[in-house]
PDB file of C-alpha atoms in Angstrom:
ATOM      1  CA  MET A  74     -35.266   6.669  18.565  1.00 58.00           C
ATOM      2  CA  SER A  75     -33.761   3.889  16.298  1.00 64.00           C
ATOM      3  CA  TRP A  76     -31.656   4.424  13.228  1.00 58.00           C
ATOM      4  CA  SER A  77     -34.660   3.560  11.024  1.00 63.00           C
ATOM      5  CA  ASP A  78     -36.871   5.982  13.162  1.00 60.00           C
ATOM      6  CA  TYR A  79     -34.277   8.839  12.210  1.00 57.00           C
ATOM      7  CA  GLU A  80     -33.502   7.509   8.572  1.00 64.00           C
ATOM      8  CA  TYR A  81     -37.298   7.744   7.438  1.00 57.00           C
ATOM      9  CA  SER A  82     -38.425  10.609   9.578  1.00 64.00           C
ATOM     10  CA  THR A  83     -39.993  13.639   7.891  1.00 61.00           C
ATOM     11  CA  ALA A  84     -37.967  16.148   9.855  1.00 59.00           C
ATOM     12  CA  SER A  85     -35.978  14.373  12.674  1.00 65.00           C
ATOM     13  CA  GLY A  86     -33.107  12.840  10.612  1.00 62.00           C
ATOM     14  CA  GLN A  87     -29.698  14.956  10.713  1.00 77.00           C
ATOM     15  CA  PRO A  88     -27.577  12.769   8.553  1.00 83.00           C
ATOM     16  CA  VAL A  89     -23.746  13.072   9.258  1.00 88.00           C
ATOM     17  CA  ARG A  90     -20.904  11.632   7.290  1.00 91.00           C
ATOM     18  CA  LEU A  91     -17.854  10.001   8.781  1.00 94.00           C
ATOM     19  CA  TYR A  92     -14.511   9.398   6.710  1.00 96.00           C
ATOM     20  CA  GLU A  93     -12.032   7.119   8.288  1.00 97.00           C
ATOM     21  CA  PHE A  94      -8.916   6.733   6.297  1.00 97.00           C
ATOM     22  CA  ILE A  95      -6.479   3.815   7.654  1.00 97.00           C
ATOM     23  CA  ARG A  96      -3.003   3.694   6.819  1.00 94.00           C
ATOM     24  CA  GLY A  97      -1.170   0.547   7.185  1.00 88.00           C
ATOM     25  CA  GLY A  98      -3.312  -0.667   9.761  1.00 87.00           C
ATOM     26  CA  THR A  99      -2.156   1.515  12.411  1.00 89.00           C
ATOM     27  CA  ARG A 100      -2.586   5.096  11.581  1.00 93.00           C
ATOM     28  CA  TYR A 101      -5.987   6.414  11.447  1.00 96.00           C
ATOM     29  CA  TYR A 102      -7.329   9.838  10.137  1.00 97.00           C
ATOM     30  CA  ARG A 103     -10.938  10.606  10.977  1.00 97.00           C
ATOM     31  CA  TYR A 104     -12.859  13.524   9.668  1.00 97.00           C
ATOM     32  CA  THR A 105     -16.598  14.610   9.529  1.00 95.00           C
ATOM     33  CA  ASN A 106     -18.502  16.948   7.374  1.00 94.00           C
ATOM     34  CA  ALA A 107     -20.490  18.305  10.238  1.00 92.00           C
ATOM     35  CA  ASP A 108     -19.880  21.623  11.619  1.00 89.00           C
ATOM     36  CA  ARG A 109     -18.460  20.509  14.834  1.00 90.00           C
ATOM     37  CA  ALA A 110     -16.397  17.454  16.179  1.00 93.00           C
ATOM     38  CA  VAL A 111     -18.360  14.206  16.626  1.00 91.00           C
ATOM     39  CA  THR A 112     -17.806  11.808  18.960  1.00 89.00           C
ATOM     40  CA  ALA A 113     -18.579   7.905  18.130  1.00 87.00           C
ATOM     41  CA  GLY A 114     -17.875   5.207  20.467  1.00 81.00           C
ATOM     42  CA  SER A 115     -14.263   6.179  21.752  1.00 88.00           C
ATOM     43  CA  GLN A 116     -13.288   8.037  18.507  1.00 91.00           C
ATOM     44  CA  THR A 117     -13.542  11.680  17.710  1.00 94.00           C
ATOM     45  CA  TRP A 118     -14.040  12.994  14.157  1.00 94.00           C
ATOM     46  CA  GLU A 119     -12.600  16.196  13.198  1.00 96.00           C
ATOM     47  CA  PRO A 120     -14.824  18.686  11.344  1.00 96.00           C
ATOM     48  CA  ILE A 121     -13.355  19.556   7.895  1.00 96.00           C
ATOM     49  CA  ALA A 122     -14.423  20.972   4.516  1.00 95.00           C
ATOM     50  CA  ILE A 123     -14.932  17.199   2.980  1.00 95.00           C
ATOM     51  CA  SER A 124     -17.630  15.748   0.847  1.00 94.00           C
ATOM     52  CA  ASP A 125     -18.048  12.746  -1.715  1.00 92.00           C
ATOM     53  CA  GLY A 126     -19.562  12.071  -4.915  1.00 88.00           C
ATOM     54  CA  GLY A 127     -22.475   9.881  -3.408  1.00 85.00           C
ATOM     55  CA  ILE A 128     -23.096   6.428  -2.996  1.00 78.00           C
ATOM     56  CA  ALA A 129     -25.250   4.786  -5.510  1.00 72.00           C
ATOM     57  CA  SER A 130     -26.854   1.081  -5.146  1.00 67.00           C
ATOM     58  CA  GLY A 131     -27.678  -1.062  -7.913  1.00 58.00           C
ATOM     59  CA  THR A 132     -25.187   0.272 -10.231  1.00 53.00           C
ATOM     60  CA  ASP A 133     -21.743  -0.913 -11.797  1.00 56.00           C
ATOM     61  CA  ASP A 134     -19.986   2.231 -10.639  1.00 59.00           C
ATOM     62  CA  ASP A 135     -17.457   1.165  -7.928  1.00 74.00           C
ATOM     63  CA  ASP A 136     -15.528   4.242  -7.638  1.00 87.00           C
ATOM     64  CA  MET A 137     -15.747   7.046  -5.071  1.00 92.00           C
ATOM     65  CA  THR A 138     -14.313  10.596  -5.258  1.00 94.00           C
ATOM     66  CA  VAL A 139     -13.772  12.413  -2.014  1.00 96.00           C
ATOM     67  CA  THR A 140     -13.021  16.220  -1.995  1.00 96.00           C
ATOM     68  CA  LEU A 141     -11.135  17.808   0.721  1.00 96.00           C
ATOM     69  CA  PRO A 142      -8.431  20.482   1.510  1.00 95.00           C
ATOM     70  CA  ALA A 143      -5.297  20.336  -0.270  1.00 94.00           C
ATOM     71  CA  ASP A 144      -3.243  20.547   2.915  1.00 94.00           C
ATOM     72  CA  ASN A 145      -4.917  17.743   4.488  1.00 96.00           C
ATOM     73  CA  PRO A 146      -2.549  14.996   5.980  1.00 95.00           C
ATOM     74  CA  VAL A 147      -4.148  12.302   3.801  1.00 96.00           C
ATOM     75  CA  ALA A 148      -3.903  14.404   0.559  1.00 95.00           C
ATOM     76  CA  GLU A 149      -0.323  15.197   1.378  1.00 93.00           C
ATOM     77  CA  LEU A 150       0.395  11.373   1.503  1.00 93.00           C
ATOM     78  CA  TYR A 151       0.521  11.575  -2.161  1.00 91.00           C
ATOM     79  CA  ASP A 152       2.893  14.295  -2.597  1.00 87.00           C
ATOM     80  CA  GLY A 153       5.818  12.785  -4.426  1.00 84.00           C
ATOM     81  CA  VAL A 154       6.166   8.853  -3.621  1.00 88.00           C
ATOM     82  CA  PRO A 155       2.649   7.510  -2.655  1.00 90.00           C
ATOM     83  CA  PRO A 156       2.393   5.198   0.402  1.00 92.00           C
ATOM     84  CA  SER A 157       3.885   1.646  -0.138  1.00 91.00           C
ATOM     85  CA  ARG A 158       0.721   0.176   1.568  1.00 90.00           C
ATOM     86  CA  ALA A 159      -2.880   0.608   0.702  1.00 90.00           C
ATOM     87  CA  VAL A 160      -4.872   3.562   2.272  1.00 95.00           C
ATOM     88  CA  ARG A 161      -8.214   2.305   3.296  1.00 96.00           C
ATOM     89  CA  LEU A 162     -11.457   4.404   3.368  1.00 96.00           C
ATOM     90  CA  LYS A 163     -14.425   3.821   5.067  1.00 95.00           C
ATOM     91  CA  ILE A 164     -17.500   5.941   4.971  1.00 94.00           C
ATOM     92  CA  HIS A 165     -20.018   5.593   7.823  1.00 92.00           C
ATOM     93  CA  GLU A 166     -22.951   7.632   8.622  1.00 89.00           C
ATOM     94  CA  LEU A 167     -24.959   8.420  11.916  1.00 87.00           C
ATOM     95  CA  HIS A 168     -27.773  10.957  12.782  1.00 81.00           C
ATOM     96  CA  TYR A 169     -26.559  13.883  14.917  1.00 78.00           C
ATOM     97  CA  GLY A 170     -28.527  13.865  18.110  1.00 71.00           C
ATOM     98  CA  ASP A 171     -29.098  10.099  18.226  1.00 68.00           C
ATOM     99  CA  ALA A 172     -28.683   9.190  21.720  1.00 61.00           C
ATOM    100  CA  ASP A 173     -27.483   5.553  20.807  1.00 72.00           C
ATOM    101  CA  VAL A 174     -24.904   7.015  18.485  1.00 73.00           C
ATOM    102  CA  GLU A 175     -25.845   4.056  16.018  1.00 79.00           C
ATOM    103  CA  VAL A 176     -23.249   4.227  13.244  1.00 85.00           C
ATOM    104  CA  LYS A 177     -23.751   2.475   9.692  1.00 87.00           C
ATOM    105  CA  THR A 178     -20.992   1.695   7.359  1.00 90.00           C
ATOM    106  CA  ARG A 179     -22.122   2.964   4.083  1.00 88.00           C
ATOM    107  CA  TRP A 180     -18.991   2.182   1.718  1.00 92.00           C
ATOM    108  CA  VAL A 181     -15.679   0.657   2.115  1.00 93.00           C
ATOM    109  CA  GLY A 182     -12.605   0.905  -0.330  1.00 93.00           C
ATOM    110  CA  THR A 183      -9.021   1.693  -1.162  1.00 94.00           C
ATOM    111  CA  LEU A 184      -7.573   4.930  -2.242  1.00 95.00           C
ATOM    112  CA  THR A 185      -5.713   4.933  -5.708  1.00 92.00           C
ATOM    113  CA  ASN A 186      -4.729   8.211  -6.598  1.00 91.00           C
ATOM    114  CA  ARG A 187      -4.939  11.941  -5.925  1.00 93.00           C
ATOM    115  CA  GLN A 188      -5.539  15.080  -8.052  1.00 91.00           C
ATOM    116  CA  ARG A 189      -5.474  18.704  -7.433  1.00 85.00           C
ATOM    117  CA  SER A 190      -8.701  20.143  -8.977  1.00 76.00           C
ATOM    118  CA  ASP A 191      -8.584  23.851  -7.721  1.00 81.00           C
ATOM    119  CA  ALA A 192      -6.690  25.804  -5.581  1.00 83.00           C
ATOM    120  CA  GLY A 193      -6.411  24.696  -2.187  1.00 90.00           C
ATOM    121  CA  VAL A 194      -8.750  21.735  -2.927  1.00 94.00           C
ATOM    122  CA  ALA A 195      -7.766  17.921  -3.644  1.00 95.00           C
ATOM    123  CA  LYS A 196      -9.824  15.020  -4.747  1.00 95.00           C
ATOM    124  CA  LEU A 197      -9.183  11.611  -3.588  1.00 96.00           C
ATOM    125  CA  PHE A 198     -10.006   8.792  -5.867  1.00 95.00           C
ATOM    126  CA  ALA A 199     -10.922   5.327  -4.494  1.00 94.00           C
ATOM    127  CA  VAL A 200     -12.220   2.061  -5.602  1.00 91.00           C
ATOM    128  CA  SER A 201     -14.465  -0.064  -3.722  1.00 88.00           C
ATOM    129  CA  LEU A 202     -13.779  -3.489  -1.890  1.00 85.00           C
ATOM    130  CA  ALA A 203     -16.181  -5.335  -4.263  1.00 79.00           C
ATOM    131  CA  ALA A 204     -14.498  -4.097  -7.140  1.00 76.00           C
ATOM    132  CA  THR A 205     -11.054  -5.751  -6.037  1.00 73.00           C
ATOM    133  CA  PHE A 206     -12.869  -9.212  -6.333  1.00 73.00           C
ATOM    134  CA  GLY A 207     -13.232  -8.867 -10.223  1.00 70.00           C
ATOM    135  CA  ARG A 208      -9.622  -8.577 -10.546  1.00 70.00           C
ATOM    136  CA  THR A 209      -8.010 -11.299 -12.662  1.00 73.00           C
ATOM    137  CA  GLY A 210      -5.922 -13.938 -10.874  1.00 73.00           C
ATOM    138  CA  VAL A 211      -2.283 -14.577 -11.311  1.00 73.00           C
ATOM    139  CA  ARG A 212      -1.653 -17.911 -13.159  1.00 77.00           C
ATOM    140  CA  LEU A 213       1.436 -20.123 -12.218  1.00 83.00           C
ATOM    141  CA  THR A 214       3.469 -20.510 -15.416  1.00 83.00           C
ATOM    142  CA  TRP A 215       6.291 -22.786 -16.349  1.00 85.00           C
ATOM    143  CA  GLY A 216       9.774 -21.169 -16.987  1.00 89.00           C
ATOM    144  CA  ARG A 217      13.435 -21.661 -16.301  1.00 91.00           C
ATOM    145  CA  GLY A 218      13.335 -18.704 -13.832  1.00 93.00           C
ATOM    146  CA  CYS A 219      11.514 -18.936 -10.319  1.00 95.00           C
ATOM    147  CA  PRO A 220       7.927 -17.869 -10.393  1.00 94.00           C
ATOM    148  CA  TYR A 221       7.803 -17.308  -6.922  1.00 94.00           C
ATOM    149  CA  ALA A 222       8.002 -13.923  -4.900  1.00 93.00           C
ATOM    150  CA  LEU A 223      11.007 -13.822  -2.607  1.00 95.00           C
ATOM    151  CA  TYR A 224      10.025 -14.576   0.955  1.00 96.00           C
ATOM    152  CA  ASP A 225       6.459 -15.514  -0.054  1.00 95.00           C
ATOM    153  CA  HIS A 226       4.660 -18.746   1.163  1.00 94.00           C
ATOM    154  CA  ASN A 227       6.005 -20.811  -2.021  1.00 94.00           C
ATOM    155  CA  CYS A 228       9.607 -19.590  -1.569  1.00 96.00           C
ATOM    156  CA  ARG A 229       9.468 -20.380   2.338  1.00 96.00           C
ATOM    157  CA  LEU A 230      12.426 -18.175   3.069  1.00 97.00           C
ATOM    158  CA  LYS A 231      11.747 -16.035   6.130  1.00 97.00           C
ATOM    159  CA  SER A 232      12.403 -12.302   5.697  1.00 96.00           C
ATOM    160  CA  ALA A 233      13.403 -11.822   9.182  1.00 97.00           C
ATOM    161  CA  ASP A 234      16.367 -14.237   9.102  1.00 97.00           C
ATOM    162  CA  TYR A 235      18.057 -12.058   6.304  1.00 97.00           C
ATOM    163  CA  ALA A 236      17.190  -8.607   7.695  1.00 97.00           C
ATOM    164  CA  VAL A 237      20.174  -6.198   8.294  1.00 97.00           C
ATOM    165  CA  ALA A 238      19.836  -3.368  10.237  1.00 97.00           C
ATOM    166  CA  LEU A 239      21.443  -0.204   8.802  1.00 97.00           C
ATOM    167  CA  THR A 240      21.617   3.670   9.477  1.00 97.00           C
ATOM    168  CA  VAL A 241      21.460   6.282   6.631  1.00 97.00           C
ATOM    169  CA  THR A 242      24.524   8.419   6.174  1.00 96.00           C
ATOM    170  CA  ALA A 243      23.549  10.480   3.195  1.00 96.00           C
ATOM    171  CA  THR A 244      20.736  10.938   0.684  1.00 95.00           C
ATOM    172  CA  ASN A 245      21.110  11.955  -2.962  1.00 92.00           C
ATOM    173  CA  GLY A 246      17.601  11.885  -4.360  1.00 90.00           C
ATOM    174  CA  ASP A 247      18.118   8.520  -6.244  1.00 93.00           C
ATOM    175  CA  GLY A 248      18.860   6.514  -3.077  1.00 95.00           C
ATOM    176  CA  ILE A 249      20.907   6.385   0.087  1.00 97.00           C
ATOM    177  CA  THR A 250      24.252   5.867   1.414  1.00 96.00           C
ATOM    178  CA  VAL A 251      24.223   3.331   4.567  1.00 97.00           C
ATOM    179  CA  ASN A 252      26.972   1.858   6.758  1.00 95.00           C
ATOM    180  CA  ILE A 253      26.989  -1.442   5.173  1.00 94.00           C
ATOM    181  CA  PRO A 254      28.608  -4.205   7.731  1.00 94.00           C
ATOM    182  CA  ALA A 255      31.896  -5.773   6.645  1.00 92.00           C
ATOM    183  CA  GLY A 256      31.690  -9.108   4.700  1.00 91.00           C
ATOM    184  CA  VAL A 257      28.405  -8.135   2.681  1.00 95.00           C
ATOM    185  CA  PRO A 258      29.160  -8.818  -1.050  1.00 95.00           C
ATOM    186  CA  GLU A 259      28.650  -6.315  -3.672  1.00 95.00           C
ATOM    187  CA  GLY A 260      25.153  -6.303  -5.127  1.00 95.00           C
ATOM    188  CA  TYR A 261      23.600  -8.235  -2.132  1.00 96.00           C
ATOM    189  CA  PHE A 262      20.590  -5.904  -1.860  1.00 97.00           C
ATOM    190  CA  SER A 263      20.157  -5.477  -5.408  1.00 96.00           C
ATOM    191  CA  GLY A 264      16.362  -6.567  -6.160  1.00 95.00           C
ATOM    192  CA  GLY A 265      15.559  -6.595  -2.407  1.00 96.00           C
ATOM    193  CA  TYR A 266      13.964  -3.929  -0.436  1.00 97.00           C
ATOM    194  CA  ILE A 267      14.270  -1.747   2.480  1.00 97.00           C
ATOM    195  CA  GLU A 268      11.956  -0.751   5.414  1.00 97.00           C
ATOM    196  CA  PHE A 269      11.748   2.275   7.501  1.00 96.00           C
ATOM    197  CA  THR A 270       9.098   3.834   9.806  1.00 93.00           C
ATOM    198  CA  ALA A 271       7.232   6.910   8.870  1.00 89.00           C
ATOM    199  CA  ASP A 272       4.789   8.790  10.905  1.00 87.00           C
ATOM    200  CA  GLY A 273       4.414   5.417  12.919  1.00 88.00           C
ATOM    201  CA  VAL A 274       3.671   3.418   9.721  1.00 92.00           C
ATOM    202  CA  THR A 275       6.092   0.925   8.275  1.00 93.00           C
ATOM    203  CA  GLU A 276       7.111   1.824   4.523  1.00 94.00           C
ATOM    204  CA  THR A 277       8.735  -0.212   2.225  1.00 95.00           C
ATOM    205  CA  ARG A 278      10.876   0.843  -0.927  1.00 96.00           C
ATOM    206  CA  GLY A 279      12.543  -1.480  -3.329  1.00 96.00           C
ATOM    207  CA  ALA A 280      16.204  -1.586  -4.087  1.00 96.00           C
ATOM    208  CA  ARG A 281      16.955  -1.266  -7.564  1.00 96.00           C
ATOM    209  CA  VAL A 282      20.910  -1.643  -7.414  1.00 96.00           C
ATOM    210  CA  HIS A 283      23.359  -2.011  -4.328  1.00 97.00           C
ATOM    211  CA  SER A 284      26.951  -0.859  -5.004  1.00 95.00           C
ATOM    212  CA  GLY A 285      29.437  -0.368  -2.070  1.00 94.00           C
ATOM    213  CA  ASN A 286      27.682   1.651   0.488  1.00 95.00           C
ATOM    214  CA  ALA A 287      24.994   3.062  -1.801  1.00 96.00           C
ATOM    215  CA  ILE A 288      21.643   1.610  -2.454  1.00 97.00           C
ATOM    216  CA  ASN A 289      19.610   2.976  -5.339  1.00 97.00           C
ATOM    217  CA  LEU A 290      15.899   2.943  -4.705  1.00 96.00           C
ATOM    218  CA  PHE A 291      12.492   2.843  -6.552  1.00 94.00           C
ATOM    219  CA  GLY A 292      10.854   5.946  -5.550  1.00 91.00           C
ATOM    220  CA  GLY A 293      14.535   7.734  -4.386  1.00 92.00           C
ATOM    221  CA  SER A 294      15.088   8.847  -1.138  1.00 93.00           C
ATOM    222  CA  THR A 295      11.895  10.889  -0.471  1.00 90.00           C
ATOM    223  CA  GLY A 296      10.930  10.683   3.232  1.00 89.00           C
ATOM    224  CA  LEU A 297      14.321   9.167   4.319  1.00 94.00           C
ATOM    225  CA  THR A 298      16.687  11.400   6.537  1.00 94.00           C
ATOM    226  CA  VAL A 299      20.268  11.045   7.690  1.00 96.00           C
ATOM    227  CA  GLY A 300      20.699   9.230  10.593  1.00 96.00           C
ATOM    228  CA  GLN A 301      17.301   7.271  10.089  1.00 96.00           C
ATOM    229  CA  ALA A 302      17.357   3.576  10.949  1.00 97.00           C
ATOM    230  CA  VAL A 303      16.335   1.255   7.989  1.00 97.00           C
ATOM    231  CA  THR A 304      16.162  -2.534   7.557  1.00 98.00           C
ATOM    232  CA  ALA A 305      17.347  -4.012   4.424  1.00 98.00           C
ATOM    233  CA  TYR A 306      16.502  -7.350   2.926  1.00 98.00           C
ATOM    234  CA  PRO A 307      18.646  -9.124   0.071  1.00 98.00           C
ATOM    235  CA  GLY A 308      17.412  -9.495  -3.434  1.00 97.00           C
ATOM    236  CA  CYS A 309      17.218 -12.492  -5.792  1.00 96.00           C
ATOM    237  CA  ASP A 310      17.421 -12.824  -9.440  1.00 95.00           C
ATOM    238  CA  LEU A 311      15.218 -15.831  -9.582  1.00 94.00           C
ATOM    239  CA  THR A 312      17.778 -17.960 -10.995  1.00 95.00           C
ATOM    240  CA  ALA A 313      18.699 -21.541  -9.650  1.00 95.00           C
ATOM    241  CA  GLU A 314      22.362 -20.540  -9.059  1.00 96.00           C
ATOM    242  CA  THR A 315      21.409 -17.475  -6.978  1.00 96.00           C
ATOM    243  CA  CYS A 316      18.797 -19.754  -5.111  1.00 96.00           C
ATOM    244  CA  ASP A 317      21.273 -22.153  -4.167  1.00 96.00           C
ATOM    245  CA  ALA A 318      24.450 -20.179  -3.561  1.00 96.00           C
ATOM    246  CA  LYS A 319      22.853 -17.061  -1.848  1.00 96.00           C
ATOM    247  CA  PHE A 320      19.989 -18.493   0.089  1.00 97.00           C
ATOM    248  CA  GLY A 321      20.672 -22.432   0.021  1.00 96.00           C
ATOM    249  CA  ASN A 322      16.899 -22.833  -0.950  1.00 97.00           C
ATOM    250  CA  ILE A 323      17.353 -24.858  -4.033  1.00 96.00           C
ATOM    251  CA  LEU A 324      14.831 -27.315  -2.855  1.00 96.00           C
ATOM    252  CA  ASN A 325      12.164 -24.764  -2.815  1.00 96.00           C
ATOM    253  CA  PHE A 326      13.222 -23.208  -6.452  1.00 96.00           C
ATOM    254  CA  GLY A 327      10.115 -22.946  -8.540  1.00 94.00           C
ATOM    255  CA  GLY A 328      11.809 -22.848 -11.970  1.00 94.00           C
ATOM    256  CA  ILE A 329      12.181 -25.593 -14.405  1.00 92.00           C
ATOM    257  CA  ASN A 330      15.970 -25.202 -14.820  1.00 86.00           C
ATOM    258  CA  HIS A 331      16.078 -27.717 -17.820  1.00 87.00           C
ATOM    259  CA  LEU A 332      13.090 -26.549 -19.705  1.00 86.00           C
ATOM    260  CA  PRO A 333      13.526 -27.315 -23.335  1.00 84.00           C
ATOM    261  CA  SER A 334      14.040 -24.227 -25.758  1.00 80.00           C
ATOM    262  CA  VAL A 335      11.905 -25.674 -28.323  1.00 78.00           C
ATOM    263  CA  ASN A 336       8.195 -25.015 -28.323  1.00 76.00           C
ATOM    264  CA  PRO A 337       6.209 -28.548 -28.420  1.00 75.00           C
ATOM    265  CA  TRP A 338       3.572 -26.885 -30.413  1.00 77.00           C
ATOM    266  CA  GLN A 339       5.616 -25.207 -32.899  1.00 76.00           C
ATOM    267  CA  ILE A 340       5.092 -26.796 -36.489  1.00 73.00           C
ATOM    268  CA  ILE A 341       8.556 -27.960 -37.677  1.00 70.00           C
ATOM    269  CA  LYS A 342       8.813 -28.833 -41.519  1.00 70.00           C
ATOM    270  CA  VAL A 343      10.753 -31.841 -41.759  1.00 65.00           C
ATOM    271  CA  PHE A 344      10.935 -31.795 -45.519  1.00 61.00           C
TER     272      PHE A 344
END
């Protein structure tokens, strides 16, 4: 029987939901609301107590709420510092017993938050892929400071050229202590970021302040341990002086360094 035959059958259809969470494009968590494991293609979906708020068509509601055990690995990702990269959610559906194992994708979106509703139960909130298309675009503005993000396509610097391999020697909650190589100046990593691997996924954390061998991090040292390898990248304060002296990238500087301080639209009374 085809998918349509099962779907519109009076009694033969046995719809089963498949929930696929994708973290960093490399780590997958697959669950089903069936009472047993489901194999589709080469993947196995683990049976757990999972459900969703339903999928409506023809409405403006782009949100999705998924309920699952609070000790589920996906729910625990949002204990403390959330993942630095978006966790994608795909909801598929198939009919149990379908010999062709025809899977239909019903919903695609991104997790935004988690809430513990009852004891042992967590709710994951997600927004659909279509909803992200409605975001307001970022406008390029004129100013003395550079409007580009460090290492982006406008800045044109390659982050790999400035990567510094470090090892965590201590953690203090607010940040980490590392083995800064000789010759690295004070504040070199301020405004930059570090990368490290957690559960097979590359995580990113912003560097607030670099002083001596200590790097204060946005999000603190959660998930980092002594002896762990991290990669640090220097930061930029978006001024022409730093762009030139620190990176030698003044030709790609996006700010207008000599922008007048007088607003041309301001009404000035001469008399």
